[in-house]
Coordinates of C-alpha atoms and ligand atoms in Angstrom, one line a residue:
X1 CA -8.8 60.3 55.2
X2 CA -11.1 58.9 52.5
X3 CA -14.5 57.6 53.7
X4 CA -16.6 54.7 52.3
X5 CA -20.1 53.9 53.5
X6 CA -20.4 50.2 54.4
X7 CA -24.0 49.1 54.3
X8 CA -24.5 46.0 56.4
X9 CA -21.3 47.0 58.2
X10 CA -22.5 45.5 61.5
X11 CA -23.0 42.0 60.0
X12 CA -20.6 39.1 59.7
X13 CA -19.1 39.9 56.3
X14 CA -19.5 43.7 56.7
X15 CA -17.7 43.8 60.0
X16 CA -14.7 42.0 58.5
X17 CA -14.7 44.5 55.6
X18 CA -14.8 47.3 58.1
X19 CA -11.7 45.9 59.8
X20 CA -9.9 45.5 56.5
X21 CA -10.7 49.0 55.5
X22 CA -9.3 50.4 58.8
X23 CA -6.1 48.4 58.4
X24 CA -5.8 49.9 54.9
X25 CA -6.2 53.5 56.0
X26 CA -9.7 53.9 54.5
X27 CA -12.3 55.2 56.9
X28 CA -15.4 53.0 57.0
X29 CA -18.8 54.5 58.0
X30 CA -21.2 51.7 59.1
X31 CA -24.8 51.9 57.9
X32 CA -26.9 49.1 59.2
X33 CA -30.5 48.6 60.4
X34 CA -29.4 46.1 63.0
X35 CA -32.0 43.5 61.9
X36 CA -29.2 40.9 61.9
X37 CA -26.1 43.1 62.5
X38 CA -24.7 43.4 66.0
X39 CA -23.7 46.6 67.7
X40 CA -20.7 44.8 69.3
X41 CA -19.3 44.2 65.8
X42 CA -18.9 47.9 65.2
X43 CA -15.6 49.2 66.6
X44 CA -16.1 52.1 69.0
X45 CA -14.1 54.6 66.9
X46 CA -16.0 53.8 63.7
X47 CA -18.9 56.2 62.8
X48 CA -22.2 54.3 62.7
X49 CA -25.6 55.2 61.3
X50 CA -28.6 53.2 62.3
X51 CA -30.7 53.4 59.2
X52 CA -32.6 51.5 56.5
X53 CA -31.1 51.4 53.0
X54 CA -34.7 51.4 51.6
X55 CA -35.0 55.1 52.7
X56 CA -32.9 57.0 50.1
X57 CA -33.0 60.1 52.3
X58 CA -31.2 58.3 55.2
X59 CA -28.5 57.1 52.7
X60 CA -28.2 60.6 51.2
X61 CA -27.7 62.1 54.7
X62 CA -25.0 59.6 55.6
X63 CA -23.2 60.1 52.3
X64 CA -23.2 63.9 52.7
X65 CA -22.5 64.0 56.5
X66 CA -19.5 61.7 56.2
X67 CA -18.3 63.0 52.8
X68 CA -18.1 59.5 51.4
X69 CA -16.4 58.8 48.1
X70 CA -17.8 55.3 47.7
X71 CA -20.2 52.7 48.9
X72 CA -19.6 49.1 49.8
X73 CA -23.1 47.7 49.5
X74 CA -23.2 44.6 51.6
X75 CA -26.6 45.0 53.4
X76 CA -29.2 42.5 52.2
X77 CA -31.4 39.5 52.9
X78 CA -29.0 36.6 52.6
X79 CA -30.9 33.4 53.2
X80 CA -31.3 31.7 49.8
X81 CA -33.5 28.8 51.1
X82 CA -35.8 30.9 53.1
X83 CA -36.1 33.4 50.3
X84 CA -38.4 30.9 48.5
X85 CA -41.0 31.4 51.4
X86 CA -40.2 35.1 51.8
X87 CA -39.9 36.5 48.2
X88 CA -41.3 39.9 49.1
X89 CA -39.0 40.5 52.0
X90 CA -36.1 39.4 49.8
X91 CA -36.9 41.7 46.9
X92 CA -37.7 44.6 49.3
X93 CA -34.3 44.3 50.9
X94 CA -32.2 43.4 47.9
X95 CA -33.9 45.1 45.0
X96 CA -35.7 48.1 46.5
X97 CA -32.7 48.5 48.9
X98 CA -30.1 48.5 46.1
X99 CA -32.3 50.8 44.0
X100 CA -32.5 53.2 46.9
X101 CA -28.7 53.1 47.5
X102 CA -28.0 53.8 43.8
X103 CA -30.5 56.6 43.7
X104 CA -28.9 58.2 46.8
X105 CA -25.4 57.8 45.2
X106 CA -26.8 59.4 42.0
X107 CA -28.3 62.3 43.9
X108 CA -25.2 63.1 45.9
X109 CA -22.8 62.3 43.0
X110 CA -20.9 59.4 44.7
X111 CA -19.2 57.5 41.9
X112 CA -17.7 54.3 43.3
X113 CA -19.7 51.1 44.3
X114 CA -18.6 47.7 45.4
X115 CA -21.6 45.3 45.5
X116 CA -22.0 42.0 47.3
X117 CA -23.4 39.6 44.8
X118 CA -23.6 35.8 45.1
X119 CA -22.7 32.5 43.5
X120 CA -26.5 31.8 43.6
X121 CA -26.9 33.9 40.4
X122 CA -25.5 30.8 38.6
X123 CA -28.1 28.3 39.9
X124 CA -26.9 24.8 39.2
X125 CA -23.9 25.0 36.9
X126 CA -23.1 22.2 34.5
X127 CA -19.4 22.9 34.5
X128 CA -16.6 21.9 36.9
X129 CA -15.5 25.5 37.4
X130 CA -17.8 28.5 36.9
X131 CA -16.3 31.6 35.3
X132 CA -17.9 35.0 35.4
X133 CA -19.1 34.6 31.8
X134 CA -21.1 31.5 32.5
X135 CA -24.8 31.8 32.1
X136 CA -26.8 33.1 35.0
X137 CA -29.8 31.0 36.0
X138 CA -30.7 31.7 39.6
X139 CA -33.1 29.3 41.3
X140 CA -34.3 31.3 44.2
X141 CA -35.7 34.8 44.9
X142 CA -32.4 35.5 46.7
X143 CA -30.3 34.6 43.6
X144 CA -32.8 36.5 41.3
X145 CA -32.6 39.6 43.6
X146 CA -28.8 39.6 43.5
X147 CA -28.8 39.3 39.7
X148 CA -31.3 42.2 39.4
X149 CA -29.0 44.2 41.7
X150 CA -26.2 43.6 39.2
X151 CA -28.4 44.7 36.3
X152 CA -29.3 47.9 38.1
X153 CA -25.6 48.7 38.6
X154 CA -24.7 47.9 35.0
X155 CA -27.6 50.0 33.7
X156 CA -26.5 52.9 35.8
X157 CA -23.0 52.6 34.6
X158 CA -24.2 52.8 31.0
X159 CA -26.3 55.9 31.8
X160 CA -23.7 57.7 33.9
X161 CA -20.2 57.4 32.5
X162 CA -18.8 58.8 35.7
X163 CA -20.3 56.0 37.9
X164 CA -18.3 52.8 38.3
X165 CA -19.4 49.7 40.1
X166 CA -18.0 46.2 40.5
X167 CA -20.0 43.1 41.6
X168 CA -18.3 40.5 43.7
X169 CA -20.0 37.1 43.6
X170 CA -19.3 35.4 46.9
X171 CA -19.1 31.6 47.1
X172 CA -19.4 30.0 50.6
X173 CA -18.0 32.5 53.0
X174 CA -16.9 31.0 56.3
X175 CA -14.4 31.3 59.2
X176 CA -13.5 34.3 61.4
X177 CA -10.8 36.9 61.0
X178 CA -11.0 38.0 64.6
X179 CA -12.3 36.0 67.5
X180 CA -15.0 38.6 68.4
X181 CA -16.5 38.4 64.9
X182 CA -18.6 35.3 64.1
X183 CA -21.3 34.1 61.7
X184 CA -24.6 33.6 63.5
X185 CA -26.6 32.7 60.4
X186 CA -29.3 30.2 61.5
X187 CA -29.2 28.5 58.0
X188 CA -25.6 27.9 57.0
X189 CA -23.4 24.9 57.5
X190 CA -20.6 26.3 59.7
X191 CA -22.8 28.0 62.3
X192 CA -25.2 25.1 62.4
X193 CA -22.3 22.6 63.0
X194 CA -20.8 24.9 65.7
X195 CA -24.2 25.4 67.4
X196 CA -24.8 21.6 67.4
X197 CA -21.4 20.7 68.8
X198 CA -21.4 23.4 71.4
X199 CA -24.7 22.1 72.7
X200 CA -23.8 18.4 72.6
X201 CA -26.0 17.7 69.6
X202 CA -25.0 15.8 66.4
X203 CA -24.5 17.9 63.3
X204 CA -26.7 17.1 60.3
X205 CA -26.0 16.4 56.7
X206 CA -28.8 17.4 54.3
X207 CA -28.7 14.6 51.7
X208 CA -26.0 12.0 50.9
X209 CA -27.4 10.9 47.6
X210 CA -26.1 13.7 45.4
X211 CA -24.1 13.0 42.2
X212 CA -20.8 13.7 43.9
X213 CA -17.9 11.5 45.0
X214 CA -19.2 10.9 48.6
X215 CA -22.8 11.7 47.9
X216 CA -22.9 15.0 49.8
X217 CA -23.0 18.5 48.2
X218 CA -19.7 20.1 47.1
X219 CA -19.1 23.8 47.7
X220 CA -16.4 26.3 47.4
X221 CA -15.5 27.6 50.9
X222 CA -13.5 30.8 51.3
X223 CA -12.3 32.6 54.4
X224 CA -14.1 35.8 55.2
X225 CA -10.8 37.7 55.9
X226 CA -9.5 36.8 52.4
X227 CA -12.8 38.1 51.0
X228 CA -12.5 41.3 53.0
X229 CA -8.9 41.9 51.6
X230 CA -10.3 41.8 48.0
X231 CA -13.0 44.4 49.0
X232 CA -10.2 46.8 49.9
X233 CA -8.4 46.0 46.6
X234 CA -11.7 46.7 44.7
X235 CA -12.2 50.0 46.4
X236 CA -8.6 51.1 45.8
X237 CA -8.8 50.0 42.1
X238 CA -12.0 51.9 41.6
X239 CA -10.5 55.1 43.1
X240 CA -7.4 54.7 41.0
X241 CA -9.4 54.4 37.8
X242 CA -8.0 50.9 37.0
X243 CA -10.0 49.1 34.4
X244 CA -12.0 46.3 36.1
X245 CA -14.5 43.7 35.0
X246 CA -18.1 44.2 35.9
X247 CA -18.2 41.0 38.0
X248 CA -15.7 38.8 39.8
X249 CA -16.1 35.4 41.4
X250 CA -14.6 35.2 44.9
X251 CA -14.1 31.4 45.0
X252 CA -11.1 29.2 45.4
X253 CA -11.4 26.7 42.6
X254 CA -11.4 23.9 45.2
X255 CA -14.5 21.9 45.9
X256 CA -15.1 20.3 49.3
X257 CA -18.0 18.0 50.3
X258 CA -20.2 18.5 53.3
X259 CA -18.6 15.3 54.7
X260 CA -15.1 16.7 54.2
X261 CA -16.1 19.8 56.2
X262 CA -17.6 17.5 58.9
X263 CA -14.2 15.6 59.1
X264 CA -12.4 18.9 59.4
X265 CA -14.7 19.8 62.3
X266 CA -13.8 16.5 64.1
X267 CA -10.1 17.4 63.7
X268 CA -10.4 21.0 64.7
X269 CA -12.7 20.5 67.7
X270 CA -11.4 17.2 69.0
X271 CA -15.0 16.1 69.2
X272 CA -15.4 12.7 67.7
X273 CA -18.8 12.7 66.1
X274 CA -20.6 10.9 63.2
X275 CA -23.0 13.3 61.5
X276 CA -26.6 12.3 61.1
X277 CA -27.9 12.1 57.5
X278 CA -31.3 13.8 56.8
X279 CA -33.3 14.4 53.6
X280 CA -32.0 16.8 51.0
X281 CA -32.7 20.5 51.6
X282 CA -34.8 21.8 48.7
X283 CA -32.9 23.9 46.2
X284 CA -29.4 22.7 47.0
X285 CA -27.3 22.2 43.8
X286 CA -25.0 19.1 43.8
X287 CA -21.9 21.1 43.2
X288 CA -20.8 24.7 42.6
X289 CA -17.2 25.7 42.5
X290 CA -15.7 28.9 41.1
X291 CA -12.8 29.8 38.8
X292 CA -11.5 32.8 40.8
X293 CA -8.6 33.6 38.5
X294 CA -10.0 37.0 37.3
X295 CA -10.2 38.2 40.9
X296 CA -6.7 36.8 41.6
X297 CA -5.4 38.9 38.7
X298 CA -7.2 42.2 39.5
X299 CA -8.3 42.1 43.2
X300 CA -5.5 40.6 45.3
X301 CA -7.7 37.5 45.6
X302 CA -5.8 34.6 47.2
X303 CA -6.5 31.7 49.6
X304 CA -4.4 32.9 52.5
X305 CA -6.3 30.5 54.8
X306 CA -6.5 26.8 54.6
X307 CA -9.7 24.8 55.2
X308 CA -8.4 23.8 58.6
X309 CA -8.0 27.5 59.5
X310 CA -11.5 28.2 58.2
X311 CA -13.0 25.6 60.5
X312 CA -10.8 26.3 63.5
X313 CA -11.3 30.1 63.4
X314 CA -15.1 29.6 63.1
X315 CA -15.0 27.3 66.1
X316 CA -12.8 29.5 68.2
X317 CA -15.0 32.6 67.5
X318 CA -18.1 30.6 68.3
X319 CA -16.8 29.5 71.6
X320 CA -15.7 33.1 72.4
X321 CA -19.2 34.4 71.6
X322 CA -21.9 34.7 74.2
X323 CA -25.2 34.3 72.2
X324 CA -27.6 31.9 70.7
X325 CA -28.4 31.5 67.0
X326 CA -30.5 34.2 65.5
X327 CA -33.8 32.5 64.5
Ligands
LIG401 N1 -25.7 21.6 55.0 C1 -25.8 20.5 55.8 N2 -26.1 20.6 57.1 C2 -26.4 21.8 57.7 C3 -26.4 22.9 56.9 C4 -26.0 22.9 55.6 O1 -25.6 19.4 55.3 O2 -26.7 21.7 58.9 C5 -25.3 21.6 53.6 C6 -26.3 22.2 52.6 O3 -27.2 21.3 52.3 C7 -25.3 22.6 51.5 C8 -24.0 22.9 52.2 O4 -24.1 22.3 53.5 O5 -25.1 21.4 50.7 C9 -23.7 24.3 52.4 O6 -24.8 25.0 52.9 P1 -24.9 26.5 53.3 O7 -26.3 26.8 53.7 O8 -23.8 26.8 54.3 O9 -24.5 27.3 52.0 P2 -25.2 27.3 50.5 O10 -24.2 26.5 49.6 O11 -26.5 26.6 50.6 O12 -25.3 28.7 50.2

């Protein structure tokens, strides 16, 4: 069986990718430092290396020991807002970490890379739907670090004709594909709403005076299991030598406001609440929605889950989990 190293494989997105790989007959090898990843997210029959991506020797050993053909590089510091206060930690994880993964791949001769990038490389777009060719103008160390990762990959592709990488720009990834896998991010909308509702508190809206139809921010929400399916497609396409773009948006083309998400939570949970409105959170763009048609053409990208399913699956997994938010 062919093996792929999944950095960050014990995290929320990584663990869904691991499941998708297993279903597709590709052997995942989890590589995670468990700073936010959880041991219980790693299936018992999946090889797991507890290591830090910033140490190239550890990555080299994992690539050699498990005879990996490719790397799915998902590990990273993912809190855009907090990255403004923690630029060094962000760059260390996302830039030094990516550099280290690439140098390990280069040393061992592993040629295929799928990289987790982010919508935050675009900053605040001035178009209805962002395509991959739209200008990049990140507004946080997080967005900058993801863009630098993309540049590193593109530079290595120019220097090593054998090496091929593809960057997947995630929009707002939500929901759960299995009730034992959940998002415990202490900074994102879905886990914060689930946390508030499960503790009898009122969910918060950060700003209702944006230039949007209902005044709350508009985002492009995608289901994590759909996202994972496209990672499998990307890995297979790379191995098959199919021509791919360097970057793909994983977004739905459908913008939803924070208030619309709150309404969906009322319906899914049966809890009749009115969210409290607070001040804007610094750095939040009014609206960011993707054109995902390139990924639809090349990476089996499709909205297989509705917004109702995104919300209800997130709520179900939250209730199933026995934990408190990671702070
Ligand atoms: N948000 C909110 N209340 C919360 C958490 C987030 O109103 O408790 C808003 C946030 O201001 C943004 C949207 O929900 O407009 C999505 O935020 P999230 O952090 O999930 O993702 P982002 O788009 O910032 O990456």
